[in-house]
Coordinates of C-alpha atoms and ligand atoms in Angstrom, one line a residue:
X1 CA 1.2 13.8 -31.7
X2 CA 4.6 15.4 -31.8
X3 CA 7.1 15.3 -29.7
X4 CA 8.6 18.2 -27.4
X5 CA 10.5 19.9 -29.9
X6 CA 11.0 23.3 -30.5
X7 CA 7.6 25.2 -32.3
X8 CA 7.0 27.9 -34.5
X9 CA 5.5 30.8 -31.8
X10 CA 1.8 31.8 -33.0
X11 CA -0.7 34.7 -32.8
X12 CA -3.6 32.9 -31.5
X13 CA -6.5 35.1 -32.2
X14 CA -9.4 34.1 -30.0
X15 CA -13.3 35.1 -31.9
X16 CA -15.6 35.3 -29.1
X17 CA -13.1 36.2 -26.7
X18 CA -15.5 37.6 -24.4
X19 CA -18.0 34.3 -24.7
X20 CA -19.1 31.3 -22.7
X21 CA -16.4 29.1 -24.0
X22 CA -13.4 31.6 -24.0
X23 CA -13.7 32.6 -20.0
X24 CA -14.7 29.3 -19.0
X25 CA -12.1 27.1 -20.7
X26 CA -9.9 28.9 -23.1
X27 CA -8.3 31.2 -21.1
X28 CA -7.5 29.4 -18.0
X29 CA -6.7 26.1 -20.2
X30 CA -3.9 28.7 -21.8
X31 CA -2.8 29.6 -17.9
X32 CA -2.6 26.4 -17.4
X33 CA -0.2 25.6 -20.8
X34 CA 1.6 28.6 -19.5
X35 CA 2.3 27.6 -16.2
X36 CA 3.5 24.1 -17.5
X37 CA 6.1 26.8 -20.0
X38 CA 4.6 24.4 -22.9
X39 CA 3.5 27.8 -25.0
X40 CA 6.5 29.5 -27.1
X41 CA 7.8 32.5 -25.9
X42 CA 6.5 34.8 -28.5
X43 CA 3.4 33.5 -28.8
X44 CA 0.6 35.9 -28.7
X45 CA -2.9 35.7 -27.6
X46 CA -5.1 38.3 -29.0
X47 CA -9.4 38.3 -28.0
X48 CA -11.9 39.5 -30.9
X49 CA -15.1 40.5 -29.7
X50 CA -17.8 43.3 -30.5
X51 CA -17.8 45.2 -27.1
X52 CA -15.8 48.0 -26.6
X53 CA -12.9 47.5 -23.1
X54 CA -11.1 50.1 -22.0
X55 CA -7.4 49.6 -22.0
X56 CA -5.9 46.6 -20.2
X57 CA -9.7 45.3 -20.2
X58 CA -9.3 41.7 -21.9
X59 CA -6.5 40.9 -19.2
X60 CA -9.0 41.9 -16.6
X61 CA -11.2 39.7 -18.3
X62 CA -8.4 36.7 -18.0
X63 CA -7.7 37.7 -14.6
X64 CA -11.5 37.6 -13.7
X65 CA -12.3 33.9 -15.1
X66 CA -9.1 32.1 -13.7
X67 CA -10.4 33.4 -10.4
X68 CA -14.0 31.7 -11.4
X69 CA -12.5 28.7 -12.9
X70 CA -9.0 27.9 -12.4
X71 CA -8.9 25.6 -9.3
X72 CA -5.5 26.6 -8.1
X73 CA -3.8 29.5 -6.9
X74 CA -3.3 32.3 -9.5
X75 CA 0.4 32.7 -9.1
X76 CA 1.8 35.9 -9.7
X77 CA 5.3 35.0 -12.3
X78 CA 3.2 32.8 -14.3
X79 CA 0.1 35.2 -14.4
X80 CA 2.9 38.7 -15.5
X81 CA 4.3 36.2 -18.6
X82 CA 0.3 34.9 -19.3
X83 CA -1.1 38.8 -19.4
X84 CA 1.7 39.8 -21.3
X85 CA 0.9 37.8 -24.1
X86 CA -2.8 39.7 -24.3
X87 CA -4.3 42.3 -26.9
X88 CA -7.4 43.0 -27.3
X89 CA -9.6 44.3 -30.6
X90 CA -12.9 45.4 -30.9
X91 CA -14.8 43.6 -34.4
X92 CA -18.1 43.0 -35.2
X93 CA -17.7 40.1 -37.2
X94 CA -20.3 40.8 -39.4
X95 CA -18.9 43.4 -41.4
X96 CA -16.0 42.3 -43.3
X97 CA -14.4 45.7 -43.7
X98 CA -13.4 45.8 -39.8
X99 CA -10.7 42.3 -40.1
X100 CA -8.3 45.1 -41.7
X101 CA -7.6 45.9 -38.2
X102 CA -5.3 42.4 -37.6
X103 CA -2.9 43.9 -40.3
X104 CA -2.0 45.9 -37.7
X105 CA -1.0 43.1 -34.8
X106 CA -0.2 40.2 -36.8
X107 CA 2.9 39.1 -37.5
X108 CA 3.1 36.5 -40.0
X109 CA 6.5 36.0 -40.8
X110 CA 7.7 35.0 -37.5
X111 CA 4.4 34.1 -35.8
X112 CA 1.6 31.3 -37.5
X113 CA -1.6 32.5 -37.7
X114 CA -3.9 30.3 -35.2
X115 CA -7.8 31.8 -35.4
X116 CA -10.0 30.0 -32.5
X117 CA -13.8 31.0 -33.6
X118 CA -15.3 30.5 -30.6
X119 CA -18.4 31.6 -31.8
X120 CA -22.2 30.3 -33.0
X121 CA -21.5 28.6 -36.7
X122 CA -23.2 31.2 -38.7
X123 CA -20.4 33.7 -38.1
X124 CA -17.8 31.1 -39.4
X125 CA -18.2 31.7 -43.2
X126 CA -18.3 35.6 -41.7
X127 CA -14.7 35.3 -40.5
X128 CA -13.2 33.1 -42.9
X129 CA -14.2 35.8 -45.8
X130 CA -13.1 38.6 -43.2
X131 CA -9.7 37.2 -43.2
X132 CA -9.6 36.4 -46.7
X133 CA -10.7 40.3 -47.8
X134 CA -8.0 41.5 -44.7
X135 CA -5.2 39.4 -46.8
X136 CA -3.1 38.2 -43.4
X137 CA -3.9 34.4 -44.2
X138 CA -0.7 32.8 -45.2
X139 CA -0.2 28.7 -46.3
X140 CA 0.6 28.8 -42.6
X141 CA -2.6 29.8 -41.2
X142 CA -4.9 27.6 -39.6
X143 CA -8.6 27.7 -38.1
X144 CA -9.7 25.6 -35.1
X145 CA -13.7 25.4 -35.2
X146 CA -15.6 24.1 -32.1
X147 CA -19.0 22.0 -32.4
X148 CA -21.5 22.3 -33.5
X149 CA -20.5 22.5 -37.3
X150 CA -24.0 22.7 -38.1
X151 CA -27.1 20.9 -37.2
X152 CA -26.8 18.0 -40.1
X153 CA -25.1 16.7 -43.1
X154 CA -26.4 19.8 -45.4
X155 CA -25.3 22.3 -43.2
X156 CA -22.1 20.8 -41.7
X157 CA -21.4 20.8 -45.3
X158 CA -22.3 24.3 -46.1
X159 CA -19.8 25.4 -43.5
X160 CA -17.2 23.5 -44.7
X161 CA -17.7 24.2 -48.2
X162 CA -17.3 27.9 -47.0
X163 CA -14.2 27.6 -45.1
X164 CA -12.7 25.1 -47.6
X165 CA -12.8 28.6 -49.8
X166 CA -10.1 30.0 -47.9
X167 CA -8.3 27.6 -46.3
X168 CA -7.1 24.2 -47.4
X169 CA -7.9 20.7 -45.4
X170 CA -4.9 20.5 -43.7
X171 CA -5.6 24.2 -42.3
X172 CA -8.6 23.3 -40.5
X173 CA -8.7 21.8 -37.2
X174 CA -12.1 20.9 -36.2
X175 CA -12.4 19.8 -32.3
X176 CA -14.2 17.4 -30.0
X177 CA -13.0 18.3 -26.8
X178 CA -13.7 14.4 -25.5
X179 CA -10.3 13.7 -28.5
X180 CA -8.2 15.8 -25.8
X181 CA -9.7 13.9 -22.9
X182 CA -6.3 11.6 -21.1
X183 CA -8.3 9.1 -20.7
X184 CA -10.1 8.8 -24.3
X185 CA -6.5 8.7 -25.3
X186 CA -5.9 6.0 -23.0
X187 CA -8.0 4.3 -25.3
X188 CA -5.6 4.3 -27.6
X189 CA -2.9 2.7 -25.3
X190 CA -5.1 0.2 -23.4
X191 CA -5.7 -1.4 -26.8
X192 CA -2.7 -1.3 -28.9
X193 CA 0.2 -1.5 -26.5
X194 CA -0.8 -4.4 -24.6
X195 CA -1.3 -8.0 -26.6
X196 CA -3.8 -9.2 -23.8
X197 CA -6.6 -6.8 -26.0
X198 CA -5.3 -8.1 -29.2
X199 CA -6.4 -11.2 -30.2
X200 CA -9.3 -11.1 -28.0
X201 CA -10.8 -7.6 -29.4
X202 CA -13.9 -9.5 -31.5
X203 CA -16.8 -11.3 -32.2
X204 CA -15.0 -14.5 -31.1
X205 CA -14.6 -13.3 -27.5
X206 CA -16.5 -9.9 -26.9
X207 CA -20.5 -10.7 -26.2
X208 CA -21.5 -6.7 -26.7
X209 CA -20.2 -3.5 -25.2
X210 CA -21.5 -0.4 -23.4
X211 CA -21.0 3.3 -23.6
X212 CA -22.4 5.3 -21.4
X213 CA -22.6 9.2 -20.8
X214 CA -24.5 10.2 -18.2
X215 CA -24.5 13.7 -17.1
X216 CA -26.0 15.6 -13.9
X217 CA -26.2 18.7 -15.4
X218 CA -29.5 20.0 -17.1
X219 CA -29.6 22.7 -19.7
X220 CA -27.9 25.5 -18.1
X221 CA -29.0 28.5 -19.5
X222 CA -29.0 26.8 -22.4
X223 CA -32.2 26.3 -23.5
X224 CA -32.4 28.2 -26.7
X225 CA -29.2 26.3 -28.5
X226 CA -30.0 23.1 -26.7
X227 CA -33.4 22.6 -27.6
X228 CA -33.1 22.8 -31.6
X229 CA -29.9 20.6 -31.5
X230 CA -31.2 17.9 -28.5
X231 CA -28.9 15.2 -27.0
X232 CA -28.7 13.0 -30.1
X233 CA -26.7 16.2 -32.0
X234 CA -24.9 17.3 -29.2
X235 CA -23.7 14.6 -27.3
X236 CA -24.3 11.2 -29.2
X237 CA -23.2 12.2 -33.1
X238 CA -19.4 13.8 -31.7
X239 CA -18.3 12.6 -28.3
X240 CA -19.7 9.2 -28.0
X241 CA -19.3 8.4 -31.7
X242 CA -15.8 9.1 -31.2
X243 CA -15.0 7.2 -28.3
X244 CA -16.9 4.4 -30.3
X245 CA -14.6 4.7 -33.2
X246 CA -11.7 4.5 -30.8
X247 CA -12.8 1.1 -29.3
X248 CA -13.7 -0.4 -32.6
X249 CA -11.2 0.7 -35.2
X250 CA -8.9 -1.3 -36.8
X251 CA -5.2 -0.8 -35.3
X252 CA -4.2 2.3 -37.3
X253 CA -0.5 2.0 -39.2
X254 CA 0.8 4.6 -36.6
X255 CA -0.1 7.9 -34.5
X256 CA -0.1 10.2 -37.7
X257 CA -3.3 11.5 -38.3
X258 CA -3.8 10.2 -41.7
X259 CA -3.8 6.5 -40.6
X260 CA -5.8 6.9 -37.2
X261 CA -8.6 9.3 -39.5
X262 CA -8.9 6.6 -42.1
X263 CA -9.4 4.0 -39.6
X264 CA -12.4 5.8 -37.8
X265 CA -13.7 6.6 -41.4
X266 CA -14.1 3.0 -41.9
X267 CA -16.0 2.2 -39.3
X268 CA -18.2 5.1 -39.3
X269 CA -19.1 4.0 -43.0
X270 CA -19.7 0.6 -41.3
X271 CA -22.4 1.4 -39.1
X272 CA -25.6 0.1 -39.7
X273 CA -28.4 2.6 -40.9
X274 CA -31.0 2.9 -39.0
X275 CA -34.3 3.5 -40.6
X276 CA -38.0 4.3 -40.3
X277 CA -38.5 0.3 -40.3
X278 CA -35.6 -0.9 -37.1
X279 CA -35.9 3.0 -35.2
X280 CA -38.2 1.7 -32.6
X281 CA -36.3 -1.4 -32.2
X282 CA -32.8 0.3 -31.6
X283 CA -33.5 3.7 -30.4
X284 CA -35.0 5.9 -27.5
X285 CA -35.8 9.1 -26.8
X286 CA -36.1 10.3 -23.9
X287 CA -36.8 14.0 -21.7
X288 CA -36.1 14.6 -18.2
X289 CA -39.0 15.4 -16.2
X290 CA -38.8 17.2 -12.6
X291 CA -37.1 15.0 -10.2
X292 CA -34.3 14.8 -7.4
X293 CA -30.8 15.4 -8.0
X294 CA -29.1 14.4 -5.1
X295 CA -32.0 15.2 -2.6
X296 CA -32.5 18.6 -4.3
X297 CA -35.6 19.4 -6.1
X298 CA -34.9 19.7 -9.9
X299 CA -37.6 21.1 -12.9
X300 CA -38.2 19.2 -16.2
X301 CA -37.0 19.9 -18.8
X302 CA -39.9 21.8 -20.0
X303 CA -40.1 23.8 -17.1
X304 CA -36.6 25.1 -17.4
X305 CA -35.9 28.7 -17.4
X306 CA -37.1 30.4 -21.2
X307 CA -38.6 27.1 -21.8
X308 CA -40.9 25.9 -24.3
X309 CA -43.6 24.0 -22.4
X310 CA -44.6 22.0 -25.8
X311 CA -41.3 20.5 -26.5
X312 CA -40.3 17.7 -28.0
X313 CA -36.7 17.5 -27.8
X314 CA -35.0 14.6 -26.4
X315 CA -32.3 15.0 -23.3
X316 CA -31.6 11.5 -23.3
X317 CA -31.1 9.1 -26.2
X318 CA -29.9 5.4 -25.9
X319 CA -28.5 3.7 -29.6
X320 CA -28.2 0.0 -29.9
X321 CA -25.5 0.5 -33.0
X322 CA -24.2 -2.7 -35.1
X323 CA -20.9 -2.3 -37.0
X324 CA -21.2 -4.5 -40.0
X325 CA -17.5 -5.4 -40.7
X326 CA -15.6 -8.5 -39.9
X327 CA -14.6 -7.9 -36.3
X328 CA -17.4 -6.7 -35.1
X329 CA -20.4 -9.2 -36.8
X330 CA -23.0 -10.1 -34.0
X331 CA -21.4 -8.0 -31.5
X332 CA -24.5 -4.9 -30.2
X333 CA -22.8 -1.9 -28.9
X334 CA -25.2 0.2 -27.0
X335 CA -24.7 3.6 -26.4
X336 CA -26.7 5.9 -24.0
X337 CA -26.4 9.3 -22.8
X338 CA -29.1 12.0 -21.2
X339 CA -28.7 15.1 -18.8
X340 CA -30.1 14.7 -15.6
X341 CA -29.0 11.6 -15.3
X342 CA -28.3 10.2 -11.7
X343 CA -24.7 11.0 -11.4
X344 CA -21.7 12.4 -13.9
X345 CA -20.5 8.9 -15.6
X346 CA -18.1 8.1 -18.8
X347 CA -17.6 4.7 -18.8
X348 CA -17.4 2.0 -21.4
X349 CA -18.1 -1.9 -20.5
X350 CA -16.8 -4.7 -22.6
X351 CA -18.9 -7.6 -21.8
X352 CA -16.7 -11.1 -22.6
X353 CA -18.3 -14.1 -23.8
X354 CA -19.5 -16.6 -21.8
X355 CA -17.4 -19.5 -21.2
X356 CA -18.7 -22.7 -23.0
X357 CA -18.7 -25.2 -20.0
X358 CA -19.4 -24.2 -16.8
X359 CA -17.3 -26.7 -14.1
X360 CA -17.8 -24.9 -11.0
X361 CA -21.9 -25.1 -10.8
X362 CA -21.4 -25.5 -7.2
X363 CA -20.2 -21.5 -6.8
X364 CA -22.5 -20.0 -9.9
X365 CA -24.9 -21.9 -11.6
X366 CA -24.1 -19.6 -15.0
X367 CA -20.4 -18.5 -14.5
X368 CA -20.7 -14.3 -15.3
X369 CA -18.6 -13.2 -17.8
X370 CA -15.5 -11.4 -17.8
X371 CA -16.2 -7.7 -18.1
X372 CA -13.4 -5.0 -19.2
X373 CA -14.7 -1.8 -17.4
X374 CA -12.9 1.9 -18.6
X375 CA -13.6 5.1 -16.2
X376 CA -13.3 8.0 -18.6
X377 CA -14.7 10.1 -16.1
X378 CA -15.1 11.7 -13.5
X379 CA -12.9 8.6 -11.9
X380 CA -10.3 7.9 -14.4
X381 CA -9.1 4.1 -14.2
X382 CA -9.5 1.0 -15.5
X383 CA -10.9 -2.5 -14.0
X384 CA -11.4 -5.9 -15.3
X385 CA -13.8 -8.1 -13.2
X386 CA -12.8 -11.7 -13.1
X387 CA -13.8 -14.8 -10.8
X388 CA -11.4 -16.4 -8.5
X389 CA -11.2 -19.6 -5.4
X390 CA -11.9 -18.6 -2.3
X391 CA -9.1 -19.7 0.0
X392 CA -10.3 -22.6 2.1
X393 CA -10.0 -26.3 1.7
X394 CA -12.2 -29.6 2.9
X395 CA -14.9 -28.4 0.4
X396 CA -15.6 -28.0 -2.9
X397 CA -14.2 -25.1 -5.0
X398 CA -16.0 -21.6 -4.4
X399 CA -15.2 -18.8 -6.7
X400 CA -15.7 -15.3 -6.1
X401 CA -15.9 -12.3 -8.5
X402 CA -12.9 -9.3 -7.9
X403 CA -12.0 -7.0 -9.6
X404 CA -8.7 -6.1 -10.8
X405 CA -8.5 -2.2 -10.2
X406 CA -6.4 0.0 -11.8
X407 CA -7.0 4.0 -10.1
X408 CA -5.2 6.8 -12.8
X409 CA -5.4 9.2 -9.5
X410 CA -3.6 6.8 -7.3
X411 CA -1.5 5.7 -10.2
X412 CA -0.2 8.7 -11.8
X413 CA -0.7 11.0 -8.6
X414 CA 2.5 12.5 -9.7
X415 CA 1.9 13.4 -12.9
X416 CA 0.0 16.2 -14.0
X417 CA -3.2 15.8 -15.3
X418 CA -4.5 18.2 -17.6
X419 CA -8.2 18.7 -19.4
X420 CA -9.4 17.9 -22.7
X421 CA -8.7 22.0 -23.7
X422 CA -5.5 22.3 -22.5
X423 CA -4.0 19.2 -25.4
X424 CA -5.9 20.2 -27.9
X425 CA -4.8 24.2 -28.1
X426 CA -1.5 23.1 -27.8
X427 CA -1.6 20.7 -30.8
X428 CA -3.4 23.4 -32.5
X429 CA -1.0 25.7 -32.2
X430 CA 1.4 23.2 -32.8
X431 CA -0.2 22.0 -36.0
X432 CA -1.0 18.7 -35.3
X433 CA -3.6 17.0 -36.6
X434 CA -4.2 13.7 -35.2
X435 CA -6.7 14.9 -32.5
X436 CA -8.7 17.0 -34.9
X437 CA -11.6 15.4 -37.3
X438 CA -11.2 15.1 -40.6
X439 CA -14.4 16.6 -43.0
X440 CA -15.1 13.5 -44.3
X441 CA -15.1 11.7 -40.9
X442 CA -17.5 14.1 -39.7
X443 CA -20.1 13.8 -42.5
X444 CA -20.2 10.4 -42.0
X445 CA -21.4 10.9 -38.4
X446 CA -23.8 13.3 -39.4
X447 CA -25.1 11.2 -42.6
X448 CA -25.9 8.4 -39.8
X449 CA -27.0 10.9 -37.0
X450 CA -29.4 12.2 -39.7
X451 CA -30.7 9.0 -40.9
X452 CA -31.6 8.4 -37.0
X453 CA -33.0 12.2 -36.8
X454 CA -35.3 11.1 -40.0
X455 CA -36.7 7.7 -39.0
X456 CA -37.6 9.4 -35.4
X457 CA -39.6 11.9 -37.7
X458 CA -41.5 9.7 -39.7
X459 CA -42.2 7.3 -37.2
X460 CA -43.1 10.4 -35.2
X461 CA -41.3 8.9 -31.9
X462 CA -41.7 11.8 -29.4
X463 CA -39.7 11.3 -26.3
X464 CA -40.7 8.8 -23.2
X465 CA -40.5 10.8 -19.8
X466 CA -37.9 9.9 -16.9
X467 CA -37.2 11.6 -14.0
X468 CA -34.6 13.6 -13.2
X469 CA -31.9 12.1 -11.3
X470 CA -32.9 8.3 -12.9
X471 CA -30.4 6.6 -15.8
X472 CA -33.5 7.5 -18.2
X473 CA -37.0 5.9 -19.6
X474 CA -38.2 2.4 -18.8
X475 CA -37.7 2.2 -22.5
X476 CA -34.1 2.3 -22.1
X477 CA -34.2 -0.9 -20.0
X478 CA -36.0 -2.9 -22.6
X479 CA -33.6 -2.3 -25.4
X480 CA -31.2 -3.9 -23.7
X481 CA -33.5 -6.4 -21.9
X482 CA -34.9 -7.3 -25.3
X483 CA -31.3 -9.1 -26.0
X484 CA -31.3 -10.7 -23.0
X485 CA -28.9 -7.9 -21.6
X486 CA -28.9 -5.0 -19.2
X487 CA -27.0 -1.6 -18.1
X488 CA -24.2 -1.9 -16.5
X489 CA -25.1 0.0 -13.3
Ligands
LIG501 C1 -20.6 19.6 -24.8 C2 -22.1 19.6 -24.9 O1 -20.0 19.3 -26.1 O2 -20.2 18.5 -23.9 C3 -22.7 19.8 -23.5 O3 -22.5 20.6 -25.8 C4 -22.2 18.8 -22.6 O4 -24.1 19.8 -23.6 C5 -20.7 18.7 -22.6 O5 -22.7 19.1 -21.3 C6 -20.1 17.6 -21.7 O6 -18.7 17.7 -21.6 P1 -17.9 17.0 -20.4 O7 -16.5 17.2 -20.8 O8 -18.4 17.7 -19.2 O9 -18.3 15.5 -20.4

């Protein structure tokens, strides 16, 4: 993560500019960069799409989603320096002869080539040979690629292997959106800038910990992507695998990106496989069936709009995952996530040991144990619950739990806080790393995502129903319950 020095301007070239992703995060994430005077003068932003706009058209476009999406005024000196950065081409990115046309608006001896392919993965190898035959790519050159990066080890690999043809490692910038996300960074700073989470960050003191994340939304006119990939591919193998490696890796030598990526390698290669013999143990599956999202009538997930009424695909899927290195021996971390779940919730819960000897059985029979509690989202902050006296005297002691509450909102109202997009275009274009995965860290995920996807499929485990608006199957409960443990609710 580099510092606020002075950067190389870019042409940013945006594939799928007129897409999902592009108007509803892109381009007002870029405003927003704009308006905080954090992109380079000369920095250029040109869309790629297939349909034909008349001139001024993709700047119509821009103007049109910040009015969607941006939840703050337009204003009108930021906007005139934002649309003047805008160009527009027409490419079908199937046919390689059409790239030629960049020659045209990119500069690459005073700009760095930044292609976004904001696209579905199959037109990645597309573009990369488009730009390759075109003969604009420079060492400079890099190539930011969203999720999903296939649907599994052979085909994550498949893509890489194709853009590996044309650009090198360090080119490549693949992003998780949750890496850009303040408070997943926080992570980062919660554990190694303060000794109090030092020492204690083991088996010796930690009893298990929790990640949980629990979404309102369904599938959102989503059904056709979402049902061949399901919640274990899109949610569980990049965002909450991530924030696991965050919690559990070993304190990396610095912030450069080679240290911090080898130390979420190793405990990615350290996670227990799960097989045909533990899956029914250690996994569930779950889909949502029609419930109540706050008191409005929802469908099932079968009954959603272009549905397939036979499906099996699982909207909710809870992990117990064991890392078997040093620090973490004995110590279950249980992951869960699932749409339709009863309210929007990131949150991970370190549960402390018990203490040993209990000399206050007067106020709690079993004293409860300490418990480190981290808002990710939506209310960013951080809380410790921890017992204390009750003021008073002529009695015995009487302890209470509290909490000690830490509120980002309250804390940092003055600050500005921005989204997951925003940090991670502007270390793109800045050509930093850090935030990005490595290949080899995400084959790893997807060699033990797979092994999951496999056992499920010999062991035929189709998913348990749950209502919507619930925290997900009974089944869920009992994986916890099983170890004498329960959600964090
Ligand atoms: C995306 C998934 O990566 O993350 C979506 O494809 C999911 O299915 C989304 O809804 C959640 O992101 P956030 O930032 O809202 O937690």
């Amino acid at each position: 993560m580099k510092s606020n020095q002075k950067f190389k301007p870019c042409d940013l070239v945006i594939y799928g500019a007129l897409g999902d992703l592009s108007t509803r995060k892109l381009l007002i994430s870029l405003y927003r960069l704009e308006k905080s005077e954090l992109i380079e003068p000369e920095t250029r932003i040109i869309g790629i799409d297939r349909h034909a706009l008349e001139e001024g058209g993709f700047v119509k476009v821009a103007r049109k989603s910040l009015q969607s999406y941006l939840n703050e005024t337009i204003e009108d000196e930021v906007w005139q320096r934002y649309s003047a950065r805008m160009q527009y081409l027409m490419i079908d990115l199937t046919q390689l002869d059409q790239y030629k046309q960049l020659n045209a608006v990119i500069d690459s001896k005073s700009r760095v080539l930044v292609n976004y392919l904001a696209v579905a993965p199959f037109l990645f190898k597309n573009i990369c040979q488009g730009l390759d035959k075109a003969k604009i790519l420079t060492r400079e050159s890099r190539v930011v690629m969203e999720k999903p990066i296939g649907n599994d080890l052979k085909s994550n690999r498949e893509i890489n292997d194709a853009v590996a043809e044309v650009f090198n490692e360090d080119q490549v910038f693949r992003i998780d959106h949750y890496l850009g996300k303040e408070t997943v960074l926080n992570l980062l700073a919660l554990r190694f800038a303060n000794s109090i989470f030092t020492t204690n960050w083991n088996h010796n003191t930690i009893d298990h910990i929790q990640i949980t994340v629990g979404e309102e939304v369904g599938i959102e006119g989503r059904w056709e992507y979402f049902d061949k990939t399901g919640q274990l591919r899109d949610m569980l193998q990049n965002h909450l695998l991530q924030i696991l490696t965050f919690i559990t890796m070993e304190p990396p030598a610095s912030l450069e990106a080679e240290s911090i990526h080898s130390e979420k390698i190793k405990v990615l290669k350290a996670l227990r496989p799960i097989t045909a013999d533990n899956v029914e143990e250690v996994t569930v599956r779950g889909q949502y069936t029609a419930g109540y999202m706050k008191g409005q009538a929802v469908p099932g997930y079968t009954e959603e709009e272009g549905a397939d009424k036979e499906s099996t695909t699982e909207s909710f899927v809870a992990v117990r995952v064991d890392i078997d290195n040093w620090r973490w021996a004995g110590v279950p971390i249980y992951l869960r996530t699932g749409k339709r779940m009863q309210n929007k919730r990131t949150e991970i819960v370190v549960y402390f040991k018990r203490l040993p000897h209990n000399i206050f059985k007067d106020s709690y029979r079993e004293l409860p144990p300490n418990k480190l509690i981290i808002h990710l989202q939506p209310k960013e902050g951080v809380e410790i619950e921890m017992l204390n006296k009750v003021p008073g005297i002529g009695g015995s002691i009487t302890l209470q739990q509290n909490k000690l509450d830490l509120s980002f909102s309250e804390t940092f109202k003055n600050s500005p806080f921005f989204g997951g997009y925003e940090r991670l275009i502007l270390e793109a274009m800045r050509g930093d790393p850090t935030l990005f995965l490595s290949r080899q860290e995400i084959e790893q995920a997807w060699a033990w995502v797979d092994s999951i996807q496999d056992a499920w499929a010999r062991r035929k485990i189709a998913p348990k129903p749950y209502s919507a608006g619930s925290w997900g199957p009974v089944a869920s409960v009992a994986l916890l319950a099983r170890d004498g443990r329960a959600w964090e609710e």
